[in-house]
Every structure is written in structure tokens, then in C-alpha cells.
């Protein structure tokens, strides 16, 4: 496949340095066309919208911000020269003797990361050479070449490529391995750390990965899977945790018996020091990762989709961020990397962190949101990249603890009013009295006193939530919409920009969009500028890994990728997301409902809801739900209808068989969502409570915690039928 032309953003002029271009970015949405979306002339066809683009890309789509930065390898190398002695990675090392993390951070500079990536990459090539010598005999240590048949990720058949797999939580070792792969043109395929056995086995089988990086506690699990005979290609396990022959002899013996070599991370680095290979620079068109996503309609492990993403996709995504995301002003930039690195959204943000010279901190426990707040307090990030659930939890915590205090209630209302008057410019919304006596103190206590920008993605979030937090803390917010298939970006809002505030912003400069009419659901271009979102451009992936059926299904004859999402263009040129096409249902009364919107609203507005699955169909005129509750909420239930010392199993039985309790809890939930403005037919009218109804293990949720709807329905089919037999429990009242 030939490399498509690389088109830089319009700010680049011949001879301008990278730094000179970056100083001109991001674009100002008030004085440049970046906030405008245009319809290309003569592109409207039956059943579709015209082709839509960002105005700065009206003549051609852009793919890079500077000709010197065309791969992730280029991005790191350029900034290595610029920030060589600056700290890049920060982590708390685990003390295995004391069985706890150190209470201080250890740092790695850009230069140290550069050195370590060369050791790790060299070791990976050496080990692969050792186990597959006949496939790897074209490496010459004195040249920068490698067998093109081995590392040609652009062919339709990638079976001869070396694909490294990673099964680990967010940690500095994850980062080092990833960037070693960039430097040596090694394709990697991350697995979510919470993946079930079936998904782990499936991905290792599909990729035929010979080397797996993992944590010590996953070793026996993987070796047990290897006994099934489907993972013959897996030959080497590398533990990111230290191993010892004295304490881990069982692991070494079990690995040997399973025809696997076992190393730890320290050993890997030592191997690389003794067997150095020069870097193998990738080209823009080279695939650098295969990012697996799960379907949510059936058994998720059976519909794993390996999204092949190239360096060109990654740089186009980085270019979109450069064009829209304002760099914090602080001289010491730092952020917390807690979103799973197996998700491309998180990895895309790391590429931006490198570009701006930020220090990336890794948390002790990235799966525990309560501990995340503790990390924030220690780190005091200058910018924070997160998901809606963390922000809605923060809002609910503040309101639950402080809303009864007159000063907080009056102050927050004053600040929200001020933000609106200042056209949502957080820099101008200061209140000397309220900020000094209250809100600055709260910011400091939470660890946000240095935070200038919060970027939120991954799901929808109520506008009211970011309005509340932006007003109180004088922090600018950026929201975005994207998919794994678009390297996480289709559109983004702008900081301190009224027209895009509370939306996912206008279409980016590296992609074009077309909306396909869905007349059965009343989403059409002519009626409401809406439809299924189709995308095309340099930011969009080219194919799914080893799945031509999916490729044929998701791409049309003109190369448009069908996202499966419903969206619309508002009067301010923003792309707004409604829901997945498959998640919009019609009730018996003819009302259309976005299930995703309903579930997110209840989830985001009620901190005691840990999980939720809503159900409705064309035979009923109201919704019911399965809700996973926080156990402490029930134990301390304010209506005292439940004995505090009962076991959880008994508690569940008592709650679901006590209509009065169910009505009271449901009434509270519906009261908490009033501010969002759901219609009565969109509200839940009966509910069944569990404590952890859905899990990755039984495939009712994906590793990214999205509900697998069909599996969830069959798991709770009886309870759903019983709720409809029971009838409505919620009647709208003035609460």
C-alpha cells in the first residue's frame, strides 16, 4: 500500500520549525475557522447528508502538524532533544519486602526512557530471534534493516509478523515497552488487565503472539490457558514484577513444563544491554498497534475486533489535539495516567503529554477511583484527563457534604451565574469573596489547585456537571467524541468557548463526516441534521485484523466507515452524539428512547449506582432496570427499613420483596436526575436491585465496562418479566 500524501495544518509554512508551528497552535476558535463546519458543495446524495468538514480542511484533509513529525518514533525523538533532562515518568515503586508501595515517587527522564527503550527493544528482538531463528535471520546488527516480510503490517496478511502482547495495569513498564515497540517497528496488542480468560485466550490465539508482557499474578492463569493447546505460538512470558528462583521456583518450573521461557523485567533489560540492536524506524503507514474492542450486543469474546492502527493514524490524532487543545501555562506540567492504557484514548493522551514535555504520573491502583483522588491530591496535576464517572462522583461528593451549608449553596449559584455571564470563560469567572473563603480551599484540599484544564471523553456527561465544576474551580473543560477506529478523535470542544461548551465540539481537521438517514427512528438530514455517523480520512483505521467479514460489513464502497453512532449537527456547528443505533428503542406508545442516555443519566447522577442495565421494548410503554447498588448505601439506608447486620444476600432479597423500600429508593434516584430533564417516559418505573449484577467473567460487561445487552437480558430475563408483572412503582410527584 502506498503512503498517502501527508498534508500539514495550514499554520505550517515552508521552513518553519516544529516549535514555531506549535507556538501558533491551538487555533483560536473565535478568530479562526477551526470552530466552523461546512458542507462540501455538490456532495449531497439521496439518503445522506452532504460531506461535512472542518472549515480549515475545506480543500483537503490534514494529517500532520509538521513534516518532521510523521510517526510516534519521530514525536518522541524530537522531544527527547528538547526535554532530555526533564522528568517524563513518575511512579511509586512497590516494596516487595514491606508489601506496600513507597511513599515517594521515583522518576525517569526523557534520556533515561530513551536508554531503556533501546535495551527493551533490543532484548525483544534478541529473544524473538532466539525462538524463531529461521524467520529472523535477516537482521544485521550493523544496519538498520529487517526482514520486510516479517514487519510489513500493511499487507492483508499479517500472519508472519511479530506481535507483542501486553497484559498489565497502567505502570511505567507498560509505557517503556510500548515506546520500545515504536522504536523497533514491533506491533503490539494490549489486553485489558481485567479481561476474562476467554478474551485473553482469544486474543493470544488470534495474534499468535510469541511474547507476552504481564504481571506476576497473571502467569499461572496464562500457563493454564496454554494447556488447552491453542497457544502453541506463545513461547516467552516476561513479568513486570521481579522474580526470584528462591521464591518463584514453581512459576519457573510450570513455565518450563508448558514450553515457555520466563523472565522478569530486570532480566529483559540486562539481555538488551548485552545484545544491542539499532533502532528500526517505522514509516507512517506501518501499523504500530492492534487495539481490540468488544461488541456489546452478544457474547463479547466472540466479537473481538482487532483495530489495526498505523503511525499515520496516531499522528493525525495528535494533530487534531494540537489544533484544538490549549497547553497549560505552568512551567512544570504534570498529569495522572489512570485511564487504561489498553484503550487508545489513554495512549493518544500520552503522545500529547510527550509533545508538551509533561511529567506523567502513574497511580498505585488505576482501577480504584477513590484512590485516584488520593493520587490527585499528591500530584496536583496541571491538567487532568478523565472520564465522566469520576467528575460526576466529585460533584456528588461536594454536594452531599456541603450543599446544606448556606455559603456553599449561595456561592455555587453565584459562580455558575458568573460563568454564564462570561460566556463560559473560566479565566474570567473569579469571585474574590467566594473563591478566597471557600472554593480555593476546596480545590487545594482535593489537589486541583494547579489544574487549568480537564479533558473528558469515553462517554457522555451532563452539561450541568461540567458547568458546576468549571464554575466552582475556574477550570476549563474540553469534551471529545471518538472511537478506537478513529484513534479516539472525531470531534473536540474548545476550552473557554461558549458555542461548544457542553458538547463534543466541531468535526476535527483530519476527518470528514457524512450522516446517513435513519427514517425509521426519525433521524434524517433534512428534518433535524442527524443520522448515523460515517467517517473517512487519515485519522481513520484501514481494516480489522484478520476479519474480512467485519471489514466488508463496516466499510461501504466509497471507503466510509460506519460508526454505528447516531449524531446531529447543532446550530453552532457542533457534532452531538445521541446513542448507538442499536441502543435506540421504540416503546409501545411510539416514543423513541436512547438507552445509553438514560443509563448514563442515572449512573452519573446517583453515586450509589455502580452498574445499570435498562430494558424496554415495543410491547411496553415504560422502562425497567437492573441496578447494582453500593452495599454501604443499603446497610446505612436512611429510611431504616433494613436491618444493618443482615448479610448482603439476605439484604438483596429483603429489598426486592419490599415494595415500599423499592419505591423510596427509586423516588430518590428519579429526584436526582430532575435537573437533567429526562421526560417521564425516559425514566425508570420499576427496578430490581443487585450488588454486582454484571461482570467481565460472565461476559455481561466488556473490559471497558460497557454492557453486553443480549447477555444481560438473558441473565435477568425472569426478573425483567417479574417487574412488568409487578407494574409501575414510580409515579411522578413534586418531590
XYZ file of C-alpha atoms in Angstrom:
735
model
C 0.000 0.000 0.000
C 1.434 3.378 -0.956
C 1.662 6.055 1.693
C -0.962 8.786 1.157
C 0.333 12.367 0.926
C 0.993 13.949 4.327
C -0.756 17.314 4.483
C 0.305 19.652 7.332
C -2.043 22.077 9.051
C -2.310 25.492 7.317
C -0.171 27.153 10.026
C 2.863 25.355 8.628
C 4.830 27.286 6.037
C 7.989 26.052 4.330
C 10.988 26.424 6.624
C 9.087 26.844 9.888
C 10.473 24.774 12.741
C 8.340 22.407 14.809
C 8.431 24.804 17.763
C 7.395 27.720 15.567
C 4.361 25.770 14.356
C 3.397 24.674 17.862
C 3.540 28.282 19.067
C 0.787 29.078 16.562
C -1.395 26.272 17.918
C -4.041 25.624 19.042
C -6.250 27.710 16.813
C -8.339 30.403 18.454
C -11.977 29.324 17.900
C -13.141 32.956 17.959
C -10.702 34.298 15.345
C -10.116 31.323 13.033
C -12.372 28.958 11.038
C -11.499 25.980 13.300
C -14.903 26.131 15.063
C -16.866 26.043 11.809
C -18.206 23.012 9.963
C -19.064 23.303 6.282
C -20.910 21.108 3.788
C -18.861 20.466 0.666
C -20.709 21.678 -2.435
C -22.406 19.121 -4.688
C -21.862 16.187 -2.313
C -25.461 15.674 -1.150
C -26.903 12.330 -2.279
C -30.182 10.569 -1.517
C -30.366 9.138 1.989
C -27.295 11.011 3.198
C -26.088 14.431 4.279
C -23.503 16.327 2.252
C -19.885 15.606 3.177
C -19.081 17.663 6.284
C -15.649 19.028 7.132
C -13.944 21.479 9.418
C -13.636 24.763 7.532
C -9.823 24.785 7.724
C -9.931 21.478 5.822
C -12.418 22.560 3.167
C -9.923 21.991 0.323
C -8.152 18.903 1.707
C -7.917 16.916 4.908
C -4.845 17.416 7.069
C -2.809 14.599 8.573
C 0.255 16.128 10.268
C 1.144 19.359 12.052
C 4.754 19.387 10.796
C 6.640 17.352 8.150
C 9.308 16.352 10.692
C 6.763 14.511 12.861
C 5.175 11.707 10.832
C 5.443 8.757 13.273
C 5.294 8.261 17.032
C 9.013 7.468 16.836
C 9.585 10.958 15.380
C 7.452 12.542 18.080
C 9.474 11.022 20.906
C 12.854 11.661 19.271
C 12.121 15.335 18.608
C 11.032 15.949 22.176
C 13.916 13.869 23.527
C 16.266 16.527 22.149
C 14.153 19.284 23.621
C 13.485 17.830 27.083
C 16.391 15.399 27.522
C 16.967 16.048 31.235
C 13.334 16.629 32.123
C 11.359 14.036 34.120
C 8.998 12.116 31.860
C 7.699 9.240 34.026
C 6.902 9.134 37.747
C 5.818 6.133 39.803
C 5.790 4.756 43.302
C 7.885 1.611 43.347
C 6.406 -1.413 45.096
C 8.444 -2.639 48.056
C 8.057 -6.424 47.967
C 9.734 -6.847 51.355
C 7.345 -4.453 53.090
C 4.466 -5.450 50.746
C 3.458 -1.881 50.053
C 4.230 0.983 47.704
C 6.880 3.503 48.642
C 5.511 6.797 49.918
C 7.641 8.756 47.461
C 7.883 8.952 43.664
C 10.742 7.692 41.526
C 11.396 9.477 38.238
C 12.746 8.670 34.773
C 13.943 11.461 32.494
C 13.413 11.549 28.733
C 17.056 10.488 28.337
C 16.641 7.533 30.703
C 13.480 6.427 28.899
C 15.388 6.618 25.615
C 18.097 4.357 27.011
C 15.639 1.864 28.477
C 13.563 1.639 25.283
C 16.719 0.669 23.381
C 17.507 -2.089 25.899
C 13.950 -3.392 25.920
C 13.549 -3.297 22.137
C 16.916 -4.987 21.620
C 16.043 -7.701 24.126
C 12.691 -8.371 22.461
C 14.372 -8.768 19.064
C 17.085 -10.985 20.537
C 14.556 -13.243 22.299
C 12.389 -13.494 19.208
C 15.466 -14.294 17.148
C 16.327 -16.997 19.640
C 12.965 -18.798 19.327
C 12.318 -18.115 15.633
C 15.796 -18.016 14.163
C 14.741 -19.185 10.707
C 12.191 -16.351 10.420
C 14.509 -13.720 11.778
C 17.818 -14.273 10.069
C 17.789 -11.082 8.028
C 18.652 -8.790 10.916
C 22.074 -7.270 10.651
C 23.300 -5.549 13.762
C 25.355 -3.169 11.635
C 22.432 -1.954 9.527
C 19.022 -0.519 10.207
C 17.131 -3.110 8.187
C 14.877 -6.016 8.972
C 13.135 -8.725 7.009
C 10.363 -6.825 5.234
C 8.133 -9.893 5.133
C 8.280 -10.092 8.896
C 7.399 -6.493 9.683
C 5.179 -5.439 6.813
C 1.961 -4.557 8.645
C 0.350 -3.076 5.560
C -0.256 -6.344 3.793
C -3.637 -8.013 4.087
C -1.943 -10.982 5.708
C -0.015 -10.181 8.898
C 0.494 -13.776 9.971
C 4.296 -13.571 9.658
C 4.627 -10.503 11.870
C 5.946 -10.488 15.392
C 3.084 -9.209 17.560
C 3.912 -8.491 21.187
C 1.051 -8.689 23.689
C 0.746 -6.796 26.991
C -1.414 -7.813 29.952
C -0.699 -5.309 32.713
C -2.275 -2.370 34.539
C -1.073 1.194 33.980
C 2.571 1.354 35.021
C 5.828 2.839 33.803
C 6.916 -0.554 32.423
C 3.849 -0.524 30.126
C 4.973 2.824 28.735
C 8.570 1.665 28.221
C 7.508 -1.465 26.339
C 5.124 0.500 24.132
C 7.754 3.051 23.165
C 10.362 0.355 22.618
C 7.907 -1.143 20.129
C 7.666 2.210 18.318
C 11.469 2.414 18.105
C 11.876 -1.110 16.717
C 8.799 -1.341 14.487
C 7.266 -4.057 16.655
C 3.479 -4.304 16.543
C 1.851 -4.681 19.934
C -1.610 -5.774 21.023
C -2.645 -4.721 24.544
C -5.132 -6.716 26.608
C -7.285 -5.119 29.272
C -5.979 -6.103 32.679
C -9.471 -7.138 33.798
C -10.070 -9.350 30.737
C -11.628 -12.746 31.401
C -9.872 -15.991 30.486
C -11.868 -16.403 27.292
C -10.846 -12.992 25.956
C -7.198 -13.476 26.915
C -7.076 -16.835 25.161
C -8.896 -15.476 22.102
C -6.559 -12.505 21.619
C -3.411 -14.557 22.147
C -4.736 -17.104 19.672
C -5.724 -14.510 17.039
C -2.421 -12.637 17.227
C -0.279 -15.789 17.564
C 1.843 -13.702 19.887
C 5.162 -15.326 20.832
C 5.921 -12.915 23.706
C 3.573 -11.688 26.437
C 4.409 -8.955 28.963
C 2.349 -9.488 32.128
C 2.204 -9.172 35.898
C 3.349 -11.913 38.225
C -0.196 -12.735 39.368
C -1.305 -13.487 35.771
C 1.441 -16.012 34.978
C -0.286 -19.175 36.213
C -3.573 -18.097 34.639
C -1.926 -17.782 31.220
C 0.007 -21.036 31.614
C -3.233 -22.842 32.451
C -4.769 -21.456 29.265
C -1.747 -22.670 27.314
C -2.508 -26.218 28.453
C -5.625 -26.132 26.257
C -3.356 -26.380 23.218
C -4.479 -23.218 21.407
C -1.498 -21.068 22.405
C 1.389 -23.008 20.912
C 2.823 -19.794 19.467
C 3.309 -18.317 22.953
C 6.922 -19.038 23.904
C 8.050 -16.292 26.287
C 6.473 -14.662 29.354
C 8.040 -11.518 30.809
C 6.909 -10.433 34.268
C 6.987 -6.724 35.020
C 7.308 -7.750 38.689
C 10.633 -9.097 39.966
C 11.023 -12.885 40.123
C 13.382 -14.986 42.213
C 14.418 -18.624 41.819
C 14.176 -18.940 45.599
C 10.578 -17.741 45.894
C 9.205 -18.368 42.400
C 10.630 -21.790 41.537
C 7.085 -23.084 40.999
C 6.441 -20.444 38.328
C 9.699 -21.232 36.538
C 9.039 -24.977 36.631
C 5.449 -24.623 35.448
C 6.584 -22.337 32.607
C 9.292 -24.784 31.565
C 6.813 -27.675 31.525
C 4.476 -25.566 29.370
C 7.294 -24.968 26.859
C 7.586 -21.319 27.879
C 10.604 -19.271 28.905
C 10.020 -16.981 31.892
C 11.900 -13.727 32.531
C 11.350 -10.692 34.700
C 11.680 -7.062 33.604
C 15.131 -6.594 35.096
C 16.397 -9.631 33.174
C 14.871 -8.269 29.970
C 16.825 -5.032 30.335
C 20.057 -6.904 31.066
C 19.576 -9.037 27.931
C 19.156 -5.852 25.902
C 22.348 -4.357 27.299
C 24.301 -7.405 26.138
C 22.603 -7.723 22.740
C 22.099 -4.247 21.341
C 20.286 -3.648 18.047
C 19.985 -0.259 16.335
C 16.559 1.330 16.073
C 14.304 0.170 13.225
C 12.458 3.339 12.293
C 8.825 2.856 11.234
C 7.157 4.556 8.290
C 3.867 6.479 8.636
C 1.909 3.679 7.004
C 3.216 0.987 9.367
C 0.750 -0.490 11.842
C 2.037 0.096 15.357
C -0.746 -1.480 17.420
C -3.769 -3.732 17.200
C -6.323 -2.388 19.629
C -9.034 -4.901 20.495
C -12.560 -3.734 21.176
C -15.556 -5.808 22.222
C -19.062 -5.823 20.823
C -21.965 -5.143 23.185
C -24.801 -6.996 21.501
C -23.798 -10.614 22.099
C -21.108 -12.643 23.807
C -18.309 -10.083 23.784
C -15.460 -12.569 23.492
C -16.894 -13.896 20.220
C -16.897 -10.487 18.525
C -13.479 -9.171 19.486
C -12.436 -6.672 16.838
C -8.725 -6.031 16.321
C -8.385 -2.470 15.073
C -5.145 -2.034 13.096
C -3.832 1.462 13.795
C -0.892 2.997 11.965
C 1.586 5.692 12.890
C -0.220 7.901 10.368
C -3.484 7.420 12.303
C -1.722 8.271 15.570
C -0.091 11.442 14.217
C -3.374 12.579 12.635
C -4.988 12.166 16.058
C -2.137 14.082 17.700
C -2.534 16.774 15.037
C -6.211 17.156 15.938
C -5.251 17.630 19.582
C -2.609 20.219 18.670
C -5.197 22.149 16.671
C -7.747 22.320 19.491
C -6.236 21.637 22.941
C -4.719 24.557 24.819
C -1.437 23.796 26.586
C -1.465 24.705 30.302
C 0.652 27.747 31.188
C 2.535 26.149 34.086
C 6.291 25.708 33.717
C 6.070 22.266 35.363
C 3.402 20.279 33.530
C 2.196 17.068 35.144
C -0.744 14.710 34.791
C -2.045 11.426 36.165
C -2.298 8.446 33.794
C -5.064 6.306 35.284
C -7.316 5.513 32.306
C -6.472 2.004 30.978
C -3.552 2.102 28.559
C -5.164 -0.743 26.642
C -7.649 1.909 25.452
C -6.422 4.049 22.570
C -7.861 7.218 24.159
C -5.378 6.908 27.009
C -2.438 6.181 24.698
C -3.319 9.119 22.478
C -3.162 11.397 25.503
C 0.334 10.082 26.336
C 1.543 11.122 22.877
C 0.308 14.637 23.605
C 1.985 14.631 27.027
C 5.309 13.882 25.331
C 4.784 16.684 22.841
C 4.245 19.296 25.561
C 7.003 17.964 27.833
C 4.725 16.874 30.665
C 5.651 14.544 33.522
C 3.348 11.501 33.508
C 2.497 10.079 36.935
C 1.229 6.532 37.348
C -1.232 5.685 40.161
C -0.937 2.964 42.762
C -4.284 1.475 41.736
C -5.781 2.678 38.456
C -8.976 0.645 38.992
C -9.896 2.320 42.274
C -11.404 5.756 41.720
C -11.324 6.570 45.432
C -7.548 6.060 45.461
C -7.306 8.153 42.300
C -8.441 11.191 44.295
C -5.658 10.466 46.790
C -3.137 10.424 43.921
C -4.516 13.712 42.604
C -4.008 15.322 45.993
C -0.353 14.246 46.000
C 0.430 15.100 42.384
C -1.515 18.360 41.997
C -1.883 17.919 38.204
C -1.776 20.913 35.875
C -4.203 19.123 33.557
C -6.426 16.139 34.139
C -7.649 13.623 31.564
C -10.614 11.635 32.801
C -13.999 10.025 32.207
C -17.478 11.291 33.179
C -17.937 8.941 36.163
C -15.008 10.476 38.068
C -16.358 14.006 37.581
C -19.945 13.152 38.490
C -18.693 11.390 41.618
C -16.746 14.510 42.511
C -19.809 16.712 42.070
C -21.976 14.410 44.177
C -19.369 14.243 46.944
C -19.197 18.033 47.115
C -22.953 18.470 47.101
C -23.600 15.722 49.644
C -21.069 17.172 52.089
C -21.567 20.890 51.542
C -24.958 21.588 49.979
C -26.621 22.141 53.344
C -24.166 24.940 54.082
C -25.639 28.281 53.092
C -22.309 29.695 51.905
C -21.687 26.782 49.525
C -25.180 26.832 48.055
C -25.210 30.572 47.527
C -21.604 30.648 46.338
C -22.031 27.874 43.770
C -25.144 29.520 42.337
C -23.257 32.823 42.152
C -20.315 31.233 40.369
C -22.482 29.348 37.855
C -24.324 32.564 37.062
C -20.970 34.315 36.630
C -19.681 31.621 34.259
C -22.720 32.052 32.054
C -22.305 35.833 32.003
C -18.656 35.435 30.992
C -19.597 33.183 28.054
C -18.118 30.130 29.818
C -14.630 31.608 30.027
C -13.325 30.073 33.265
C -10.403 32.525 33.356
C -12.766 35.445 33.817
C -15.131 33.862 36.327
C -13.462 34.861 39.576
C -15.228 35.866 42.763
C -12.849 37.322 45.335
C -15.081 36.521 48.297
C -16.314 33.028 47.409
C -13.035 31.888 45.842
C -10.918 33.044 48.768
C -13.080 31.860 51.654
C -14.395 28.627 50.122
C -13.709 27.318 46.639
C -9.924 27.777 46.528
C -9.721 25.895 49.817
C -11.804 23.050 48.408
C -9.603 22.943 45.295
C -6.490 22.738 47.418
C -7.907 20.010 49.634
C -8.784 17.925 46.547
C -5.451 18.554 44.812
C -6.812 20.656 41.931
C -5.220 23.986 42.913
C -2.781 23.800 39.961
C -5.261 22.336 37.451
C -6.004 24.564 34.458
C -7.669 22.129 32.055
C -9.781 18.979 32.349
C -10.270 16.797 29.271
C -13.178 14.364 29.437
C -14.031 11.586 26.995
C -15.113 7.980 26.784
C -18.821 8.614 27.318
C -21.436 11.340 27.527
C -21.577 13.652 30.528
C -24.362 16.005 31.635
C -23.658 19.612 30.671
C -24.738 20.598 34.176
C -21.886 18.596 35.672
C -19.073 20.352 33.830
C -20.816 23.702 34.271
C -20.864 23.154 38.044
C -17.186 22.101 38.303
C -15.918 24.689 35.817
C -17.702 27.459 37.695
C -16.584 26.426 41.172
C -12.954 25.749 40.359
C -12.289 28.159 37.452
C -11.092 25.242 35.337
C -11.597 24.993 31.575
C -13.179 21.838 30.161
C -12.710 20.028 26.853
C -15.007 17.230 25.693
C -14.494 14.912 22.766
C -16.055 12.163 20.710
C -14.165 9.373 19.043
C -13.762 5.639 18.583
C -10.889 3.188 18.635
C -11.282 3.126 14.851
C -10.577 6.888 14.676
C -7.696 6.765 17.143
C -10.066 8.272 19.738
C -10.870 11.564 17.968
C -13.634 12.673 15.610
C -14.541 15.968 17.254
C -13.493 18.081 20.251
C -14.802 21.155 22.001
C -12.661 24.183 22.832
C -11.692 25.483 26.232
C -13.478 28.676 27.354
C -15.660 28.650 24.235
C -19.370 29.227 24.725
C -20.633 27.758 21.395
C -19.006 24.359 22.032
C -19.276 24.235 25.839
C -21.113 21.119 26.987
C -20.860 19.459 23.558
C -18.276 17.276 21.824
C -17.386 20.190 19.554
C -16.958 20.588 15.802
C -15.506 17.971 13.463
C -11.700 17.897 13.597
C -9.321 18.864 10.758
C -8.158 15.286 9.978
C -11.523 13.684 9.256
C -14.689 14.144 7.219
C -18.177 13.089 8.253
C -21.344 12.092 6.463
C -24.687 11.367 8.168
C -26.815 8.504 6.888
C -30.589 8.902 7.279
C -32.431 6.570 9.692
C -36.062 7.366 8.811
C -37.451 4.553 10.997
C -36.103 6.400 14.068
C -36.825 9.877 12.688
C -33.151 10.825 12.308
C -32.633 12.452 8.886
C -30.521 15.261 7.471
C -33.402 17.234 6.011
C -35.521 17.086 9.167
C -33.025 17.568 12.010
C -29.490 17.358 10.560
C -29.000 13.923 12.093
C -28.292 10.313 11.198
C -25.764 7.528 11.577
C -22.231 8.939 11.626
C -19.955 7.795 8.791
C -16.293 8.848 8.828
C -13.363 8.910 6.431
C -9.869 10.400 6.417
C -6.239 9.979 7.554
C -7.243 9.545 11.189
C -9.482 6.535 10.378
C -8.080 2.988 10.510
C -7.876 0.879 7.343
C -9.050 -2.573 8.413
C -9.804 -5.017 11.203
C -7.149 -7.629 11.904
C -7.838 -10.957 10.212
C -11.548 -10.357 9.779
C -12.601 -9.583 6.207
C -16.245 -10.134 7.142
C -16.102 -7.194 9.568
C -14.221 -5.080 7.035
C -16.909 -5.676 4.408
C -19.657 -5.029 6.941
C -18.293 -1.745 8.326
C -16.895 -0.041 5.199
C -19.023 0.989 2.229
C -17.854 1.032 -1.388
C -16.634 4.636 -1.102
C -14.454 3.944 1.934
C -16.776 5.400 4.579
C -16.559 3.680 7.955
C -19.955 3.101 9.585
C -19.563 4.034 13.252
C -22.965 2.755 14.384
C -23.453 6.004 16.339
C -26.299 8.455 15.854
C -25.348 12.123 15.873
C -26.565 15.543 14.799
C -25.053 18.916 13.914
C -26.380 21.748 16.077
C -26.752 25.433 15.174
C -23.235 26.167 16.485
C -21.580 23.563 14.196
C -21.017 21.022 16.964
C -21.349 17.277 16.447
C -23.579 15.903 19.212
C -23.952 12.206 19.985
C -27.379 10.663 20.587
C -26.622 6.953 21.075
C -25.659 3.769 19.306
C -28.116 2.878 16.537
C -28.682 -0.497 18.185
C -29.468 1.144 21.538
C -32.373 3.311 20.384
C -35.677 1.604 21.054
C -39.323 2.447 20.450
C -41.890 1.887 23.206
C -45.464 0.735 22.592
C -46.598 4.365 22.803
C -44.321 5.238 19.859
C -41.760 7.137 21.960
C -38.097 6.743 20.907
C -35.633 6.310 23.748
C -31.840 6.441 23.818
C -30.963 3.721 26.309
C -27.373 4.917 26.588
C -28.563 8.411 27.513
C -30.930 7.052 30.169
C -28.348 4.736 31.722
C -25.649 7.406 31.769
C -28.010 9.915 33.351
C -28.935 7.628 36.257
C -25.348 6.418 36.619
C -23.837 9.916 36.620
C -26.418 11.500 38.909
C -26.564 8.774 41.572
C -23.224 7.938 43.176
C -24.620 4.791 44.858
C -25.336 3.169 41.473
C -22.342 1.037 40.498
C -23.931 -0.690 37.483
C -27.137 -0.279 35.494
C -28.969 -2.012 32.658
C -32.241 -0.539 31.359
C -34.759 -2.518 29.329
C -37.788 -1.649 27.239
C -39.466 -2.825 24.042
C -42.319 -2.097 21.660
C -44.743 -4.153 23.763
C -44.449 -1.973 26.897
C -44.769 1.770 27.443
C -42.211 2.199 30.249
C -38.658 1.222 31.225
C -37.435 -1.149 33.926
C -33.871 -1.603 35.147
C -31.391 -3.904 36.827
C -29.274 -1.761 39.152
C -26.099 -2.687 41.007
C -26.107 -0.789 44.305
C -23.303 0.251 46.604
C -23.607 -2.128 49.567
C -22.838 0.607 52.120
C -25.787 2.613 50.852
C -28.188 -0.183 51.705
C -26.556 -1.006 55.019
C -26.912 2.640 56.027
C -30.224 3.151 54.234
C -31.733 6.316 55.619
C -35.279 5.000 55.782
C -34.179 2.253 58.203
C -36.370 -0.364 56.580
C -33.448 -2.815 56.527
C -31.573 -4.353 59.443
C -27.940 -3.172 59.373
C -26.335 -6.513 60.211
C -28.027 -8.677 57.606
C -25.854 -10.446 55.055
C -25.816 -8.938 51.548
C -27.653 -11.911 50.046
C -30.405 -11.512 52.593
C -30.388 -7.758 52.095
C -30.934 -8.198 48.378
C -33.885 -10.497 48.989
C -35.441 -8.126 51.540
C -35.059 -5.070 49.295
C -36.538 -6.645 46.187
C -39.501 -8.025 48.124
C -40.292 -4.784 49.922
C -42.232 -2.539 47.555
C -42.085 0.386 49.976
C -38.291 0.328 50.066
C -38.043 -0.026 46.290
C -40.382 2.914 45.804
C -38.388 5.107 48.196
C -35.035 4.313 46.553
C -36.444 4.752 43.055
C -38.031 8.042 44.098
C -34.620 9.301 45.274
C -32.962 8.235 42.034
C -35.589 9.981 39.923
C -35.335 13.102 42.058
C -31.566 13.243 41.492
C -31.980 13.245 37.700
C -34.582 16.028 37.617
C -32.005 18.686 36.705
C -31.003 16.779 33.550
C -34.522 16.985 32.148
C -35.433 13.422 31.159
C -39.023 13.039 30.010
C -41.311 10.897 32.159
C -41.326 8.108 29.558
C -37.490 8.069 29.689
C -37.459 7.424 33.434
C -37.213 4.061 35.165
C -40.558 2.883 36.563
C -39.562 -0.381 38.195
C -36.254 -1.768 39.367
C -34.516 -4.924 40.545
C -31.519 -4.472 42.824
C -28.283 -6.450 42.976
C -24.853 -5.632 44.370
C -22.763 -6.722 41.383
C -25.133 -7.922 38.677
C -22.693 -7.748 35.769
C -19.101 -8.889 35.384
C -16.395 -9.418 32.791
C -16.235 -13.058 33.881
C -19.755 -13.903 32.663
C -19.458 -11.589 29.628
C -22.314 -9.312 30.680
C -19.919 -6.353 30.526
C -16.822 -5.725 28.413
C -13.378 -4.921 29.886
C -14.227 -1.237 29.354
C -17.359 -1.798 31.479
C -19.874 -1.426 28.648
C -22.988 -3.556 28.971
C -23.332 -6.580 26.670
C -27.059 -6.134 26.277
C -28.186 -9.511 24.971
C -26.213 -11.448 27.576
C -27.506 -9.161 30.324
C -31.094 -9.612 29.173
C -30.909 -13.404 29.280
C -29.195 -13.360 32.663
C -32.081 -11.336 34.147
C -34.929 -12.379 31.873
C -37.000 -13.728 34.775
C -36.522 -10.593 36.908
C -37.462 -8.354 33.946
C -40.670 -10.297 33.361
C -41.487 -10.086 37.075
C -41.025 -6.302 37.086
C -43.503 -5.889 34.256
C -45.923 -8.212 36.061
C -45.490 -6.044 39.158
C -46.205 -2.854 37.207
C -45.028 0.725 37.716
C -43.567 1.693 41.085
C -42.723 5.274 40.197
C -45.388 7.920 39.752
C -44.152 11.432 39.018
C -44.655 13.688 42.024
C -43.395 17.042 43.268
C -40.522 15.839 45.424
